[in-house]
């Protein structure tokens, strides 16, 4: 059958064939890219989720060991490390404290007493501070007694550097000699 369109050209329907303009092509390309990226990210999401579940299972299997290791770490840091530092600083040092205390007591004159005794130990530097007071004796001045006392201590610690300070004080009409001896060593 033949159809004839008698309408004027302005009113006629124009049948067009499907033609893609550049804007249509760009929209179609953007849609395809969006679908591809969505598919990729969806696939990546599931792969990551599978890996996360696998890691959670491994963590649950290792959790008791992790708790035990955490307890051991806390025990080492809070108990054993301070003990180790104390042992290294005080007992395993090249200059143990016990002989020094013995010498301080053994050589101390009868007319003197110790008011302060301090040992500071650091990695490369040790310091021993001794402060006290002495009364004079009729036969010998207290300064000479103190110098003899400090020199005997210095003989026992020959590598120590000594700094000695003495001052006189008058307390209740009695002249006292105050002394401060500072021994220090540098580790080699």
mmCIF file with all atom_site columns, N, CA and C in Angstrom, residues 3 26-27 29 33 36 39-40 42 50 58 70 74 82 86-87 92 95 119 125 133 137 150 160 162 175 180:
data_model
loop_
_atom_site.group_PDB
_atom_site.id
_atom_site.type_symbol
_atom_site.label_atom_id
_atom_site.label_alt_id
_atom_site.label_comp_id
_atom_site.label_asym_id
_atom_site.label_entity_id
_atom_site.label_seq_id
_atom_site.pdbx_PDB_ins_code
_atom_site.Cartn_x
_atom_site.Cartn_y
_atom_site.Cartn_z
_atom_site.occupancy
_atom_site.B_iso_or_equiv
_atom_site.pdbx_formal_charge
_atom_site.auth_seq_id
_atom_site.auth_comp_id
_atom_site.auth_asym_id
_atom_site.auth_atom_id
_atom_site.pdbx_PDB_model_num
ATOM 1  N N  . UNK A 1 3   ? 1.182  5.202   0.778   1.00 0.00 ? 3   UNK A N  1
ATOM 2  C CA . UNK A 1 3   ? 0.597  6.311   1.540   1.00 0.00 ? 3   UNK A CA 1
ATOM 3  C C  . UNK A 1 3   ? 1.168  7.597   1.029   1.00 0.00 ? 3   UNK A C  1
ATOM 4  N N  . UNK A 1 26  ? 28.671 10.896  24.433  1.00 0.00 ? 26  UNK A N  1
ATOM 5  C CA . UNK A 1 26  ? 29.347 11.178  25.704  1.00 0.00 ? 26  UNK A CA 1
ATOM 6  C C  . UNK A 1 26  ? 28.536 10.640  26.874  1.00 0.00 ? 26  UNK A C  1
ATOM 7  N N  . UNK A 1 27  ? 27.203 10.792  26.837  1.00 0.00 ? 27  UNK A N  1
ATOM 8  C CA . UNK A 1 27  ? 26.356 10.280  27.909  1.00 0.00 ? 27  UNK A CA 1
ATOM 9  C C  . UNK A 1 27  ? 26.409 8.759   27.968  1.00 0.00 ? 27  UNK A C  1
ATOM 10 N N  . UNK A 1 29  ? 28.896 6.860   26.929  1.00 0.00 ? 29  UNK A N  1
ATOM 11 C CA . UNK A 1 29  ? 30.230 6.502   27.422  1.00 0.00 ? 29  UNK A CA 1
ATOM 12 C C  . UNK A 1 29  ? 30.319 6.694   28.929  1.00 0.00 ? 29  UNK A C  1
ATOM 13 N N  . UNK A 1 33  ? 30.998 3.763   31.579  1.00 0.00 ? 33  UNK A N  1
ATOM 14 C CA . UNK A 1 33  ? 32.112 3.898   32.532  1.00 0.00 ? 33  UNK A CA 1
ATOM 15 C C  . UNK A 1 33  ? 31.601 3.785   33.963  1.00 0.00 ? 33  UNK A C  1
ATOM 16 N N  . UNK A 1 36  ? 30.850 0.131   34.645  1.00 0.00 ? 36  UNK A N  1
ATOM 17 C CA . UNK A 1 36  ? 32.089 -0.630  34.804  1.00 0.00 ? 36  UNK A CA 1
ATOM 18 C C  . UNK A 1 36  ? 32.753 -0.341  36.155  1.00 0.00 ? 36  UNK A C  1
ATOM 19 N N  . UNK A 1 39  ? 30.747 -1.883  38.941  1.00 0.00 ? 39  UNK A N  1
ATOM 20 C CA . UNK A 1 39  ? 31.009 -3.315  38.995  1.00 0.00 ? 39  UNK A CA 1
ATOM 21 C C  . UNK A 1 39  ? 32.361 -3.610  39.615  1.00 0.00 ? 39  UNK A C  1
ATOM 22 N N  . UNK A 1 40  ? 33.396 -2.838  39.233  1.00 0.00 ? 40  UNK A N  1
ATOM 23 C CA . UNK A 1 40  ? 34.751 -3.043  39.788  1.00 0.00 ? 40  UNK A CA 1
ATOM 24 C C  . UNK A 1 40  ? 34.753 -2.814  41.295  1.00 0.00 ? 40  UNK A C  1
ATOM 25 N N  . UNK A 1 42  ? 32.210 -2.875  43.346  1.00 0.00 ? 42  UNK A N  1
ATOM 26 C CA . UNK A 1 42  ? 31.388 -3.885  44.000  1.00 0.00 ? 42  UNK A CA 1
ATOM 27 C C  . UNK A 1 42  ? 32.190 -5.175  44.176  1.00 0.00 ? 42  UNK A C  1
ATOM 28 N N  . UNK A 1 50  ? 35.700 -10.429 52.150  1.00 0.00 ? 50  UNK A N  1
ATOM 29 C CA . UNK A 1 50  ? 36.157 -11.796 52.343  1.00 0.00 ? 50  UNK A CA 1
ATOM 30 C C  . UNK A 1 50  ? 37.493 -11.817 53.091  1.00 0.00 ? 50  UNK A C  1
ATOM 31 N N  . UNK A 1 58  ? 41.441 -15.473 61.839  1.00 0.00 ? 58  UNK A N  1
ATOM 32 C CA . UNK A 1 58  ? 42.825 -15.678 62.273  1.00 0.00 ? 58  UNK A CA 1
ATOM 33 C C  . UNK A 1 58  ? 43.078 -14.965 63.598  1.00 0.00 ? 58  UNK A C  1
ATOM 34 N N  . UNK A 1 70  ? 50.568 -9.920  75.970  1.00 0.00 ? 70  UNK A N  1
ATOM 35 C CA . UNK A 1 70  ? 50.368 -8.585  76.541  1.00 0.00 ? 70  UNK A CA 1
ATOM 36 C C  . UNK A 1 70  ? 50.635 -8.603  78.044  1.00 0.00 ? 70  UNK A C  1
ATOM 37 N N  . UNK A 1 74  ? 53.591 -6.500  79.911  1.00 0.00 ? 74  UNK A N  1
ATOM 38 C CA . UNK A 1 74  ? 53.347 -5.623  81.059  1.00 0.00 ? 74  UNK A CA 1
ATOM 39 C C  . UNK A 1 74  ? 54.203 -6.037  82.252  1.00 0.00 ? 74  UNK A C  1
ATOM 40 N N  . UNK A 1 82  ? 62.502 -2.479  85.930  1.00 0.00 ? 82  UNK A N  1
ATOM 41 C CA . UNK A 1 82  ? 63.030 -1.732  87.069  1.00 0.00 ? 82  UNK A CA 1
ATOM 42 C C  . UNK A 1 82  ? 64.002 -2.552  87.915  1.00 0.00 ? 82  UNK A C  1
ATOM 43 N N  . UNK A 1 86  ? 67.855 -1.585  88.560  1.00 0.00 ? 86  UNK A N  1
ATOM 44 C CA . UNK A 1 86  ? 68.385 -1.498  89.916  1.00 0.00 ? 86  UNK A CA 1
ATOM 45 C C  . UNK A 1 86  ? 69.616 -2.387  90.071  1.00 0.00 ? 86  UNK A C  1
ATOM 46 N N  . UNK A 1 87  ? 69.525 -3.626  89.594  1.00 0.00 ? 87  UNK A N  1
ATOM 47 C CA . UNK A 1 87  ? 70.668 -4.542  89.705  1.00 0.00 ? 87  UNK A CA 1
ATOM 48 C C  . UNK A 1 87  ? 71.881 -4.013  88.968  1.00 0.00 ? 87  UNK A C  1
ATOM 49 N N  . UNK A 1 92  ? 75.561 -4.709  90.229  1.00 0.00 ? 92  UNK A N  1
ATOM 50 C CA . UNK A 1 92  ? 76.489 -5.228  89.227  1.00 0.00 ? 92  UNK A CA 1
ATOM 51 C C  . UNK A 1 92  ? 77.444 -4.159  88.725  1.00 0.00 ? 92  UNK A C  1
ATOM 52 N N  . UNK A 1 95  ? 81.738 -0.567  91.057  1.00 0.00 ? 95  UNK A N  1
ATOM 53 C CA . UNK A 1 95  ? 81.963 -0.121  92.417  1.00 0.00 ? 95  UNK A CA 1
ATOM 54 C C  . UNK A 1 95  ? 80.732 -0.454  93.264  1.00 0.00 ? 95  UNK A C  1
ATOM 55 N N  . UNK A 1 119 ? 74.602 8.270   97.308  1.00 0.00 ? 119 UNK A N  1
ATOM 56 C CA . UNK A 1 119 ? 75.308 7.736   96.141  1.00 0.00 ? 119 UNK A CA 1
ATOM 57 C C  . UNK A 1 119 ? 74.379 7.903   94.940  1.00 0.00 ? 119 UNK A C  1
ATOM 58 N N  . UNK A 1 125 ? 78.758 8.127   85.021  1.00 0.00 ? 125 UNK A N  1
ATOM 59 C CA . UNK A 1 125 ? 79.242 8.980   86.107  1.00 0.00 ? 125 UNK A CA 1
ATOM 60 C C  . UNK A 1 125 ? 78.659 8.507   87.436  1.00 0.00 ? 125 UNK A C  1
ATOM 61 N N  . UNK A 1 133 ? 79.520 16.060  110.753 1.00 0.00 ? 133 UNK A N  1
ATOM 62 C CA . UNK A 1 133 ? 80.011 17.011  111.751 1.00 0.00 ? 133 UNK A CA 1
ATOM 63 C C  . UNK A 1 133 ? 81.048 16.311  112.620 1.00 0.00 ? 133 UNK A C  1
ATOM 64 N N  . UNK A 1 137 ? 88.995 17.281  119.554 1.00 0.00 ? 137 UNK A N  1
ATOM 65 C CA . UNK A 1 137 ? 89.541 16.499  120.673 1.00 0.00 ? 137 UNK A CA 1
ATOM 66 C C  . UNK A 1 137 ? 90.751 17.280  121.185 1.00 0.00 ? 137 UNK A C  1
ATOM 67 N N  . UNK A 1 150 ? 89.056 11.307  105.535 1.00 0.00 ? 150 UNK A N  1
ATOM 68 C CA . UNK A 1 150 ? 88.771 11.431  104.097 1.00 0.00 ? 150 UNK A CA 1
ATOM 69 C C  . UNK A 1 150 ? 89.911 10.841  103.270 1.00 0.00 ? 150 UNK A C  1
ATOM 70 N N  . UNK A 1 160 ? 88.901 7.954   92.228  1.00 0.00 ? 160 UNK A N  1
ATOM 71 C CA . UNK A 1 160 ? 87.863 8.953   92.467  1.00 0.00 ? 160 UNK A CA 1
ATOM 72 C C  . UNK A 1 160 ? 88.476 10.346  92.555  1.00 0.00 ? 160 UNK A C  1
ATOM 73 N N  . UNK A 1 162 ? 88.160 13.896  94.329  1.00 0.00 ? 162 UNK A N  1
ATOM 74 C CA . UNK A 1 162 ? 87.662 14.309  95.638  1.00 0.00 ? 162 UNK A CA 1
ATOM 75 C C  . UNK A 1 162 ? 87.523 15.816  95.701  1.00 0.00 ? 162 UNK A C  1
ATOM 76 N N  . UNK A 1 175 ? 82.478 24.344  119.383 1.00 0.00 ? 175 UNK A N  1
ATOM 77 C CA . UNK A 1 175 ? 82.874 24.549  117.987 1.00 0.00 ? 175 UNK A CA 1
ATOM 78 C C  . UNK A 1 175 ? 82.821 23.211  117.259 1.00 0.00 ? 175 UNK A C  1
ATOM 79 N N  . UNK A 1 180 ? 81.985 18.291  104.050 1.00 0.00 ? 180 UNK A N  1
ATOM 80 C CA . UNK A 1 180 ? 81.265 17.758  102.902 1.00 0.00 ? 180 UNK A CA 1
ATOM 81 C C  . UNK A 1 180 ? 82.308 17.225  101.927 1.00 0.00 ? 180 UNK A C  1
#
